[in-house]
XYZ file of C-alpha atoms in Angstrom:
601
model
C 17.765 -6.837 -0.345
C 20.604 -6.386 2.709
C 19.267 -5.484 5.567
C 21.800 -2.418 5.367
C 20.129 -1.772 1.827
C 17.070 -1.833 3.278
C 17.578 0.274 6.307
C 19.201 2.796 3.874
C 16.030 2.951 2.225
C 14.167 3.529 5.856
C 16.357 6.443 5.849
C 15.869 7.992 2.424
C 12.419 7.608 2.852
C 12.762 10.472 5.481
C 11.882 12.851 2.671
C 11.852 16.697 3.559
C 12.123 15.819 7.335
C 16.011 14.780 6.327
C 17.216 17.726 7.938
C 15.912 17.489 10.913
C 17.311 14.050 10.686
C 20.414 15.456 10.550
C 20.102 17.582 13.371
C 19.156 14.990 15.396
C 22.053 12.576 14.546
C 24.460 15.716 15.371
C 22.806 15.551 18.811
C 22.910 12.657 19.183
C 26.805 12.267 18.763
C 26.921 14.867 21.101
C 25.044 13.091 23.615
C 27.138 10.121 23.020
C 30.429 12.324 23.890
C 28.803 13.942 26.980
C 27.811 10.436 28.177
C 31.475 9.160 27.967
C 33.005 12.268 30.036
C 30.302 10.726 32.986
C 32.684 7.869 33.807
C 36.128 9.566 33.026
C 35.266 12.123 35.712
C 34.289 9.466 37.991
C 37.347 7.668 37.693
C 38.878 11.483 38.286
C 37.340 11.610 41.413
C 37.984 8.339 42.629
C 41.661 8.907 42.338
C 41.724 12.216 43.734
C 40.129 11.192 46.880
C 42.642 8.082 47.095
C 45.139 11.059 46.983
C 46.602 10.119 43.593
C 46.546 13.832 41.537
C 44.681 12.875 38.174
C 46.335 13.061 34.811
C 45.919 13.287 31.075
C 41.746 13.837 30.647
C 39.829 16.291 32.958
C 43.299 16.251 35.163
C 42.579 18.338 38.495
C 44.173 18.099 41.914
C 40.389 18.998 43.617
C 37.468 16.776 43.420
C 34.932 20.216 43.251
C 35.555 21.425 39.611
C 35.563 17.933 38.558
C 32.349 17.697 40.088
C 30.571 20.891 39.036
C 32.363 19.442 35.261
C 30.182 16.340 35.809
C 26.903 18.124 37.051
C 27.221 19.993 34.083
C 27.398 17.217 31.792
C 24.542 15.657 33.458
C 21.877 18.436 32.737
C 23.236 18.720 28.968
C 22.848 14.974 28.821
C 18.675 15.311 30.314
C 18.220 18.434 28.172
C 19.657 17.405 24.309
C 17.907 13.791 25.706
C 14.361 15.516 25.924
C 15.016 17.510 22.853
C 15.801 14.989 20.463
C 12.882 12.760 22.053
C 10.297 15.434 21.169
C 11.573 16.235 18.211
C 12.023 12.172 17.069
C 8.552 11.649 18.196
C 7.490 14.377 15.746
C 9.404 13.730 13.164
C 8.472 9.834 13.124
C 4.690 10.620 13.089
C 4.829 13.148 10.652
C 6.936 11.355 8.051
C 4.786 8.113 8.917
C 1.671 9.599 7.872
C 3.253 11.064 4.392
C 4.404 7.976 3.507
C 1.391 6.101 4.414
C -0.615 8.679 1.952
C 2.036 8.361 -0.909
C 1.996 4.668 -0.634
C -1.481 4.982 -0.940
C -1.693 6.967 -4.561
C 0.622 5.309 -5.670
C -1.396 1.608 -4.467
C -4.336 3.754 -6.663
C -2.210 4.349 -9.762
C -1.434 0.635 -10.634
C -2.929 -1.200 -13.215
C -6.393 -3.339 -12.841
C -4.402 -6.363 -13.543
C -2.378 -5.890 -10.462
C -5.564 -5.564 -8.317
C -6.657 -8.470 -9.268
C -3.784 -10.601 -8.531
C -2.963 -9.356 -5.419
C -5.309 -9.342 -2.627
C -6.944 -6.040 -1.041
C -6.430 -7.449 2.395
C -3.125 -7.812 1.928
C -2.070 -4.579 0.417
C -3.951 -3.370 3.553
C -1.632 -5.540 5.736
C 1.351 -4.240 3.472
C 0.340 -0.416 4.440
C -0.020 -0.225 7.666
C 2.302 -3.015 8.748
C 4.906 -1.090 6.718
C 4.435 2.225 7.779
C 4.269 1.029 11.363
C 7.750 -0.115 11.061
C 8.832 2.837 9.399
C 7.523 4.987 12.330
C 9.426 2.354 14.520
C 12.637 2.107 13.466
C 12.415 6.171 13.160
C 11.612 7.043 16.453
C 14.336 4.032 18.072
C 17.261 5.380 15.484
C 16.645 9.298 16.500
C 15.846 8.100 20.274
C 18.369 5.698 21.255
C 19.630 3.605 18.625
C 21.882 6.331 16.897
C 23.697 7.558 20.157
C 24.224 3.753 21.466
C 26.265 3.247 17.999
C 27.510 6.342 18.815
C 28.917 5.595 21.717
C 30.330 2.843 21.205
C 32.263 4.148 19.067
C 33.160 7.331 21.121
C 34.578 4.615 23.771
C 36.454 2.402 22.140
C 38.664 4.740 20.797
C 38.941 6.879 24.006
C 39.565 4.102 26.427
C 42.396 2.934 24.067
C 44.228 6.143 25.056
C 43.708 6.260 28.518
C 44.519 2.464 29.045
C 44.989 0.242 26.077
C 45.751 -2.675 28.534
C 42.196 -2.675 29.934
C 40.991 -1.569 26.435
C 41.370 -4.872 24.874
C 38.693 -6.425 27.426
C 36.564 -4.044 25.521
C 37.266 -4.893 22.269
C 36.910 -8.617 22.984
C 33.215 -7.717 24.163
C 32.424 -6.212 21.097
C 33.897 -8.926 18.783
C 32.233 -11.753 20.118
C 29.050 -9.713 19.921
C 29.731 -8.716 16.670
C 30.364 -12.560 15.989
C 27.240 -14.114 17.754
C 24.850 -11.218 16.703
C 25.853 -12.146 13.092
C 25.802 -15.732 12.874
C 22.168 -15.248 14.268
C 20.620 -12.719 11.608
C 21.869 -15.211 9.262
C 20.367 -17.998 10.460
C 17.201 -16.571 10.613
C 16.944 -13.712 8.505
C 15.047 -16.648 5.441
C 13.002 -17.888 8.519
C 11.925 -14.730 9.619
C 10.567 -14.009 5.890
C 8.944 -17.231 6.422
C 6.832 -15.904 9.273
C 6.107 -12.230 7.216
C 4.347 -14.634 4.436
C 2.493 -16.535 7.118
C 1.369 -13.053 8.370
C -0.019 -12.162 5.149
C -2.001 -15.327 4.642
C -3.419 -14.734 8.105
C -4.585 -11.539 7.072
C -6.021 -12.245 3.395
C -7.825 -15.366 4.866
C -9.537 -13.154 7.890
C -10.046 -10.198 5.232
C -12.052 -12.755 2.533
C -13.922 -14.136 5.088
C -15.558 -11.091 6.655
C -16.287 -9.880 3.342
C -18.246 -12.589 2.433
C -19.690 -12.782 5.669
C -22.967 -13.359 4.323
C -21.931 -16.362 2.326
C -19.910 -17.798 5.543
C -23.729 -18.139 7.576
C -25.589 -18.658 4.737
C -23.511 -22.529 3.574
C -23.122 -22.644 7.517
C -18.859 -22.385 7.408
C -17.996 -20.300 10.167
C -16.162 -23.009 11.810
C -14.546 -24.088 9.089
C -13.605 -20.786 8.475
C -12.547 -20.091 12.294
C -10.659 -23.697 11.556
C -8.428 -22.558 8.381
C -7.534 -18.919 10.564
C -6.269 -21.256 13.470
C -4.444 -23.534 10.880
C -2.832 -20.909 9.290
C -1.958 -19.000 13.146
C -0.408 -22.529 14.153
C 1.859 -22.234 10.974
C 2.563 -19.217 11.688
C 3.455 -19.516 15.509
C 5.521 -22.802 14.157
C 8.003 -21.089 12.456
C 8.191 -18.131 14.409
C 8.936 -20.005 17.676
C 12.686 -21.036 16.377
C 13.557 -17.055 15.621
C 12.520 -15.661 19.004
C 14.501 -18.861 20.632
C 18.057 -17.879 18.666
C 17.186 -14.122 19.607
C 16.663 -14.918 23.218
C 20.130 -16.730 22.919
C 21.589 -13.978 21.707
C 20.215 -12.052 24.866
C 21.178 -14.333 27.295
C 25.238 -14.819 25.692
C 25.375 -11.307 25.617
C 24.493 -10.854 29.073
C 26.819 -13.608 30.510
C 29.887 -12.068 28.075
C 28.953 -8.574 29.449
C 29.327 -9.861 33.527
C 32.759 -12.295 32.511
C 33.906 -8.912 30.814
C 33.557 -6.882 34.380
C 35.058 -9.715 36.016
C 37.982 -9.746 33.731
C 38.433 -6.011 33.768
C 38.849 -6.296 37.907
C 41.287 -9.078 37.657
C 43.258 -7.094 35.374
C 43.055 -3.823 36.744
C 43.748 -5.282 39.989
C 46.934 -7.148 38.704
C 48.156 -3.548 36.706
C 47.194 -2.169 39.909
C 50.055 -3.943 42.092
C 52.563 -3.170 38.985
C 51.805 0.511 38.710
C 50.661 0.412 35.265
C 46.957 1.892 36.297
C 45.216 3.528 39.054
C 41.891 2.448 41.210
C 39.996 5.308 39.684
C 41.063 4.050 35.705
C 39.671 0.367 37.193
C 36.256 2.173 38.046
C 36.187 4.030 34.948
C 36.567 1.094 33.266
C 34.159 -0.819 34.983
C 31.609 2.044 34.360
C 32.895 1.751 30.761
C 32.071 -1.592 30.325
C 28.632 -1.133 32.131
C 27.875 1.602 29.437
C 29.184 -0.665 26.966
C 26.772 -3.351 28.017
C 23.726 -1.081 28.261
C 24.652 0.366 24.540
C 25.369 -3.111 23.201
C 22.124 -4.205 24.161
C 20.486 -1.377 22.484
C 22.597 -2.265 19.498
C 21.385 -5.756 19.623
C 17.557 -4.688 19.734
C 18.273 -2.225 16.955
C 19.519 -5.550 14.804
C 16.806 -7.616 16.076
C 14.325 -4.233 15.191
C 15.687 -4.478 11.758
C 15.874 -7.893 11.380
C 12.067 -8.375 12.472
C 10.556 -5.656 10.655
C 13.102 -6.635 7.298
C 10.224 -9.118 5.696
C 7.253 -6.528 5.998
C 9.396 -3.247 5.035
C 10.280 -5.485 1.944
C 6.643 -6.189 1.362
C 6.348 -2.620 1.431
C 8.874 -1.480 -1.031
C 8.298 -4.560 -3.186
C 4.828 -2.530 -3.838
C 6.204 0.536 -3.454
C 8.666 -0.085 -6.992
C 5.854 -1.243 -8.354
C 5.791 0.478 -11.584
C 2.268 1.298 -13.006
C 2.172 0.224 -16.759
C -0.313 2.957 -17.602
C 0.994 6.088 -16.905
C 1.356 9.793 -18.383
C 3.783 10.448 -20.950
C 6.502 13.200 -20.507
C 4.735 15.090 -23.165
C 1.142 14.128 -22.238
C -0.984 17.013 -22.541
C -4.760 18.317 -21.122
C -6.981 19.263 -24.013
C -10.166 20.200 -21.930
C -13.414 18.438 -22.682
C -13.541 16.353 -25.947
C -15.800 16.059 -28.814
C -16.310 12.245 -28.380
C -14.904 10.914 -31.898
C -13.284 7.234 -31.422
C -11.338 5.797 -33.370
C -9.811 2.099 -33.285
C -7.181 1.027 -35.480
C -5.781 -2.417 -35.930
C -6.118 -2.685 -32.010
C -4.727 -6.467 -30.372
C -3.892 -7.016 -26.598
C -3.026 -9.962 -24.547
C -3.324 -10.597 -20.683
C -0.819 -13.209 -21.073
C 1.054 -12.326 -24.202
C -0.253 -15.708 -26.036
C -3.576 -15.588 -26.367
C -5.041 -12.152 -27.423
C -8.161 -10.881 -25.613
C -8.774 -8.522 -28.343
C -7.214 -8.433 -32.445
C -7.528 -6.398 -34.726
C -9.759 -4.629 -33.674
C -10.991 -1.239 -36.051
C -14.100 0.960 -35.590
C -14.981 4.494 -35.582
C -17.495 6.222 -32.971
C -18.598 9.251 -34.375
C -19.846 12.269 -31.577
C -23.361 11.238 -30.423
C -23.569 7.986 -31.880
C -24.615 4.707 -29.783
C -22.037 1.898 -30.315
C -23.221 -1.746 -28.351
C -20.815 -4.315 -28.088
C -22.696 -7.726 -28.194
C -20.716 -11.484 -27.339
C -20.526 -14.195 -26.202
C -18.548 -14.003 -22.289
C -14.801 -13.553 -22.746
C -15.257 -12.385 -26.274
C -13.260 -9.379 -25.541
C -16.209 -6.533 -25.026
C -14.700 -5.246 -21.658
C -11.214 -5.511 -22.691
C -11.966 -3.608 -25.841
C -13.622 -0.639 -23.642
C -11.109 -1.227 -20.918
C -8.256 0.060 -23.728
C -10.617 3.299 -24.257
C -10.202 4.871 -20.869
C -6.548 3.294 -20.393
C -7.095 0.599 -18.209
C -4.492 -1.059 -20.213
C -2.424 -0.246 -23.223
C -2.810 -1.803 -26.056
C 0.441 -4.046 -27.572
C -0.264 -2.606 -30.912
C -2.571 -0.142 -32.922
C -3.571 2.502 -31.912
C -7.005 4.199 -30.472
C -7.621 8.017 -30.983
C -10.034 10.575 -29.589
C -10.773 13.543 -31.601
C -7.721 12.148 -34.064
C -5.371 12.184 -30.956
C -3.888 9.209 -29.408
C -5.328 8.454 -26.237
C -1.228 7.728 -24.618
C -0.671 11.168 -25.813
C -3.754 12.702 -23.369
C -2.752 13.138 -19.637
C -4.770 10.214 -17.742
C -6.875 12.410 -15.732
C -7.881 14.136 -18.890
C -8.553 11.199 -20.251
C -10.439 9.781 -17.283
C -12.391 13.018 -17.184
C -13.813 13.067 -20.688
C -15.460 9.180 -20.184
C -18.096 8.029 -17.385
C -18.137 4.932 -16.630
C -21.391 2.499 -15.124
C -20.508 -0.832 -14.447
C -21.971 -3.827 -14.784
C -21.363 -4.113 -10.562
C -22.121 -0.949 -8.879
C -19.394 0.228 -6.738
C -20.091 2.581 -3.962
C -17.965 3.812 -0.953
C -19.261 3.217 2.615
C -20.115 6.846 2.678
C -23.913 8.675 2.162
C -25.676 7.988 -0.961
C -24.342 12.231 -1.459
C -20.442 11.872 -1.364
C -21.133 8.407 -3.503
C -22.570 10.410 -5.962
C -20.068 13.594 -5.822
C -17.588 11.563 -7.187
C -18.908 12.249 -10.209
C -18.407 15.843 -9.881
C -17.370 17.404 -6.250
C -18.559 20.598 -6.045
C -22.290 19.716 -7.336
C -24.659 21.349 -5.907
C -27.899 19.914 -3.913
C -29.653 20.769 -6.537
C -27.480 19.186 -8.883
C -27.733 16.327 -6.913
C -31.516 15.815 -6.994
C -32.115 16.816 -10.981
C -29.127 13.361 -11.636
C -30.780 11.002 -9.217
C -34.086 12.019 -10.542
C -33.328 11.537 -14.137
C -31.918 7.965 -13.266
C -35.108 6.848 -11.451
C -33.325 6.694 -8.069
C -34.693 10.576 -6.239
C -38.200 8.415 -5.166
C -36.203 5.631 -2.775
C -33.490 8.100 -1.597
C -36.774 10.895 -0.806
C -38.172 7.452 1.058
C -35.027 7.071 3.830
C -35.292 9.152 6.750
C -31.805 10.825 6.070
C -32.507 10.881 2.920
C -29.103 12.410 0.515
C -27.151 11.907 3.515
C -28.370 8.332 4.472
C -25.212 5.657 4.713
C -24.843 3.429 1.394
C -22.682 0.953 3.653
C -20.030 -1.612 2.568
C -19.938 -1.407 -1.158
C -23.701 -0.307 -0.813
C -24.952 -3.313 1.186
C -27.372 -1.091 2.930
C -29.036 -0.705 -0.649
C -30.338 -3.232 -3.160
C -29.131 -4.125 -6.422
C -31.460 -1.460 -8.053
C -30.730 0.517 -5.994
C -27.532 0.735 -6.132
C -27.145 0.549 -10.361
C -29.425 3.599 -10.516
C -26.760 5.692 -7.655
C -24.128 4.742 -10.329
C -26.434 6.053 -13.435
C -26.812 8.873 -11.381
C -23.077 9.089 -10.732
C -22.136 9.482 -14.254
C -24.850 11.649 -15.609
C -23.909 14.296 -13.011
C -20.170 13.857 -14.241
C -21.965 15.053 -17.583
C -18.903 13.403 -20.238
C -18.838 13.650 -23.497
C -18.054 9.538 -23.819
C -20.410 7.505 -21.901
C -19.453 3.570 -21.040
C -22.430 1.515 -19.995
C -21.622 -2.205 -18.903
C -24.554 -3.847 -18.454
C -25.976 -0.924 -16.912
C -29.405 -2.096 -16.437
C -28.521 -5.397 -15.938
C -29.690 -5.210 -11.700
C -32.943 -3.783 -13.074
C -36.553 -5.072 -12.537
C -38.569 -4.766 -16.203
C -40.143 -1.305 -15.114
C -37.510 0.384 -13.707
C -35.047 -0.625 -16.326
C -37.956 1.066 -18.562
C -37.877 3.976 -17.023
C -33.984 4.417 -16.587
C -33.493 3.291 -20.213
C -35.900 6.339 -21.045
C -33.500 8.284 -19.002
C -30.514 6.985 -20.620
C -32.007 7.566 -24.120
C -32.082 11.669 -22.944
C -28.989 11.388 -21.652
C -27.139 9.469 -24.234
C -28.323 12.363 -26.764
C -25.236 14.275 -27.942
C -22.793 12.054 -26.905
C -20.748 8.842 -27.711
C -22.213 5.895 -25.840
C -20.651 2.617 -25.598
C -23.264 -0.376 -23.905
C -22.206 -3.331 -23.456
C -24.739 -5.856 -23.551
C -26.443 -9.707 -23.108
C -30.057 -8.419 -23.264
C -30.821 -7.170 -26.626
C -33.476 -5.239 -25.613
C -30.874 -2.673 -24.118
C -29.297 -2.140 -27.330
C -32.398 -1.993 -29.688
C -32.446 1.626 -31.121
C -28.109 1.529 -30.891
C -26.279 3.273 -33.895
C -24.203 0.772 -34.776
C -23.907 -3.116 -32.956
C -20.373 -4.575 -33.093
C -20.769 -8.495 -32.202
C -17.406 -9.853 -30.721
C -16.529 -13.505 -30.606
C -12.666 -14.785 -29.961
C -11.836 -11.168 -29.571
C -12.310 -9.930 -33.140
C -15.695 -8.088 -34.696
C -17.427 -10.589 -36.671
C -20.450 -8.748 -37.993
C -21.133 -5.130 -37.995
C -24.640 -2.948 -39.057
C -27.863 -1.652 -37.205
C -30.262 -4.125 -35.408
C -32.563 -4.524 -38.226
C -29.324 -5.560 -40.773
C -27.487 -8.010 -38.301
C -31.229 -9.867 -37.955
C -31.728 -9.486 -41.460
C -28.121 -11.539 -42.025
C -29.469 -14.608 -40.512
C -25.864 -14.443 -38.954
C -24.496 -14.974 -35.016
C -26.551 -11.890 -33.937
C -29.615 -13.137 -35.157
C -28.947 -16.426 -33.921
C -28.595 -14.429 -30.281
C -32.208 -12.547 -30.897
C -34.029 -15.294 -31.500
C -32.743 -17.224 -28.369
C -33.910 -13.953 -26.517
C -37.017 -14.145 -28.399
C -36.168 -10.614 -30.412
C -37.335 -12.162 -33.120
C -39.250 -15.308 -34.317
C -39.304 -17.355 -37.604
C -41.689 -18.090 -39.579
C -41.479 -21.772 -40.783
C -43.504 -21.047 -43.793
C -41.875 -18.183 -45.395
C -38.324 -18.319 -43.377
C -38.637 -15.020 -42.309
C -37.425 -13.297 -39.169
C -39.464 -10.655 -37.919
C -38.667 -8.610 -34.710
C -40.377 -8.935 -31.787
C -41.227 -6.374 -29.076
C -38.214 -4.174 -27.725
C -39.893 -4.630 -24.510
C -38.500 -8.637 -24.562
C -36.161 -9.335 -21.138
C -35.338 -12.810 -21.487
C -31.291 -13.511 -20.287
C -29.281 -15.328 -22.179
């Protein structure tokens, strides 16, 4: 992307504040015209006290009203100056913090698959670096940056008709700043993107260490850890050493072409001077031309360098920003309420890669307040399968339907709404153990609160803390142990009360009494609606409906516990390694063994 592209972009990205934006830039021509007539009525005055009348622009034959004329233009200059300042600051901090939460939702809309390639660190660093240089390049375009372009060119046009002689000293200023300026944002403009990746490695690398602080001490690596940050901050100061070195050329030509420019306009003026082609007071306006042209030009060159430094990150930014979710509502997506729970799955496949499929073929039905466990091997395709339920992903072909309609044709949060979720991991916000738990439903009640936790075994540890509902669960509920922390998520979804339930291992962080009583739970919970469980332990799954055992991504056997053992198949080949069932050597017989059995596979 251009950097003129990109800027444009900065600009649209103004949103409803874009007419104030245009307010501003109106000012600020203004002020560029008001700051012009400051060293045309100088020059006025200068030749009126020589004793030369003053022609063509503000001509007067007294200094006083060209005085009072420049007074004037002073205190409109310092009040539209503080105006649009106020106003820029506002507008820049308002906007900033709009786009920060849009970029934000829309970060939150895109697909699992994208989280897991990219890393949270980073789209951290992408955020706020991004909306920093929004707010940046905001505040300097309404501030300063759009009156110095202004100005410029206000000038160059004006001093062409008072003096197109001295003029030309102008122009040449500008073109070989124009020239230098250039050849320096293309020279570095690829190294400069160099330095914005650098940047992000820097902050993934500092990000995955301090959240897995605990492994860092624990295999004694926090100087090799404090090592790799200061290898990859030595890259990073390696490359960007050569940009700020062309930049601070930049500065330095700019400054010795502004003082030979001066120079130049004196040696002229003076030699028009003795032919009668200009007047002392055009040399001083002039002079004070080229001074103002110098102090704008230099403005224009940080606005460049601005743009050019901040390019890489604000093309980070938008480079997530286009992102385009895959899963997403359909134009004609509708909101049916709460759902019966009937699921269907019809000739289902899907692919990660698009060559080998996670899933084929699949075809089931769930029928309301039946218990379906999906039982496999790792990989086989049992998360992937429930991930295309609640529209993690889409699937490439078939179809999967709730209540006979087809889950792309149901808005997203209806969807979402209808199916609770406990994973295998339970994932909590750094918040009390109450907000963690009114995600599943916001405005429950305390009381609500206390009936969920206590039907998923957790009321008797939370009862135990001193702050008890509003005690901190910390950093993806480090303050809190494993159990702990699987029974907050039980809790979670039974208090979102859906009619599809999704358990993932759910009891999987468990000790054998607990997971006895929050299985009992489960069992009074799971009563009336359609429960999926994935599963290793077979004792989870024991009383299930129906078992659907997954291997390579397709079903390969199907029926109640009791049938699957009784088929001698995969399934029973899985119980008996989990001691579900034993054979008899004699006889050949597999019998089931206790429910109660907790041995991992």
């Amino acid at each position: 992307m251009s950097l003129l592209r990109l800027y444009t972009r900065v600009l649209e990205l103004l949103g409803g504040e874009a007419r104030l934006g245009w307010i501003l830039a109106g000012a600020n021509l203004c002020l560029a015209a008001a700051q012009f007539a400051e060293p045309v009525l100088f020059g006025r005055i200068v030749d009126v006290l020589s004793g030369k009348p003053s022609t063509g622009m503000f001509a007067s034959s007294s200094p006083w009203p060209l005085l009072l004329a420049w007074v004037a233009f002073g205190l409109f200059t310092i009040g539209c100056s503080a105006a649009v300042a106020l106003h820029a600051d506002r507008l820049a901090h308002r906007q900033r913090q709009a786009v920060l939460t849009s970029y934000f939702e829309h970060v939150m809309q895109l697909p699992l698959n994208f989280h897991t390639g990219t890393h949270s660190g980073r789209l951290m660093k992408v955020m706020l670096n991004g909306t920093d240089s929004l707010w940046r390049l905001w505040l300097g375009f309404f501030r300063e940056h759009f009156a110095a372009i202004m100005s410029v060119l206000v000038l160059l046009p004006m001093s062409l008709y008072i003096n197109w002689r001295l003029a030309i000293l102008l122009f040449l200023l500008c073109v070989v700043f124009t020239v230098l300026t250039t050849f320096v944002v293309r020279k570095t403009y690829g190294m400069q993107s160099e330095v914005e990746e650098h940047y992000s490695d820097l902050s993934a690398r500092a990000s995955d260490a301090l959240g897995n602080v605990a492994l860092v001490q624990s295999f004694v690596r926090i100087d090799a850890e404090v090592q790799g940050l200061r290898f990859v901050a030595d890259k990073l100061l390696s490359v960007q050493m050569p940009v700020l070195s062309w930049w601070a050329l930049v500065t330095v030509i700019t400054r010795a072409s502004t003082t030979i420019t001066v120079l130049a306009i004196f040696t002229v003026g003076i030699a028009l001077h003795q032919q009668g082609l200009t007047s002392v007071g055009e040399i001083v306006m002039f002079v004070a031309f080229a001074t103002m042209l110098i102090q704008k030009l230099e403005q224009v060159v940080s606005f460049i360098n601005n743009v050019f430094m901040e390019a890489p990150r604000l093309q980070e930014f938008f480079n997530v920003l286009d992102a385009v979710p895959a899963v997403r509502d359909r134009p004609d997506a509708i909101d049916t309420g709460r759902l019966s729970g009937l699921v269907e799955f019809s000739d289902v496949s899907f692919s990660y890669d698009g060559k080998r499929p996670a899933v084929e073929d699949l075809s089931f039905v769930a029928l309301p307040g039946q218990t379906v466990a999906l039982v496999g091997p790792t990989g086989a395709g049992k998360s992937t399968a429930i991930a295309l339920l609640h529209r993690a992903f889409d699937p490439q072909s078939g179809f999967i339907k709730i209540d006979g309609m087809d889950v792309r044709g149901l808005k997203l949060t209806a969807l979402r709404r209808n199916i609770g979720v406990v994973f295998q991991e339970a994932l909590l916000f750094n918040r009390s153990i109450a907000s963690n738990l009114r995600v599943g439903k916001p405005d429950a009640t305390d009381e609500e609160l206390k009936a969920a936790a206590g039907r998923a075994q957790a009321l008797e540890f939370i009862e135990r803390s001193e702050h008890k509902f509003d005690t901190p669960a910390g950093e993806r509920g480090r303050m809190l142990s494993g159990g702990e922390r699987q029974r907050l998520s039980i809790a979670r979804a039974l208090l979102k009360d859906p009619p599809i339930l999704i358990l993932d291992e759910a009891t999987s962080a468990l000790d054998a009494v607990t997971e006895a009583k929050v299985n009992a739970a489960l069992d009074e919970v799971m009563r009336g609606r359609t429960t999926f469980v994935i599963a290793h332990r077979l004792s989870t799954i024991r009383n299930a409906t129906r078992i659907l055992v997954f291997d390579g991504g397709r079903v390969i056997e199907s029926g109640t516990f009791d049938e699957l053992v009784a088929k001698g198949g995969r399934f029973a080949e899985l119980a008996r390694a989990q001691f579900m069932v034993q054979a008899n050597a004699q006889t050949n017989i597999q019998r089931p063994q206790s429910a109660n059995a907790d041995v991992k596979i």
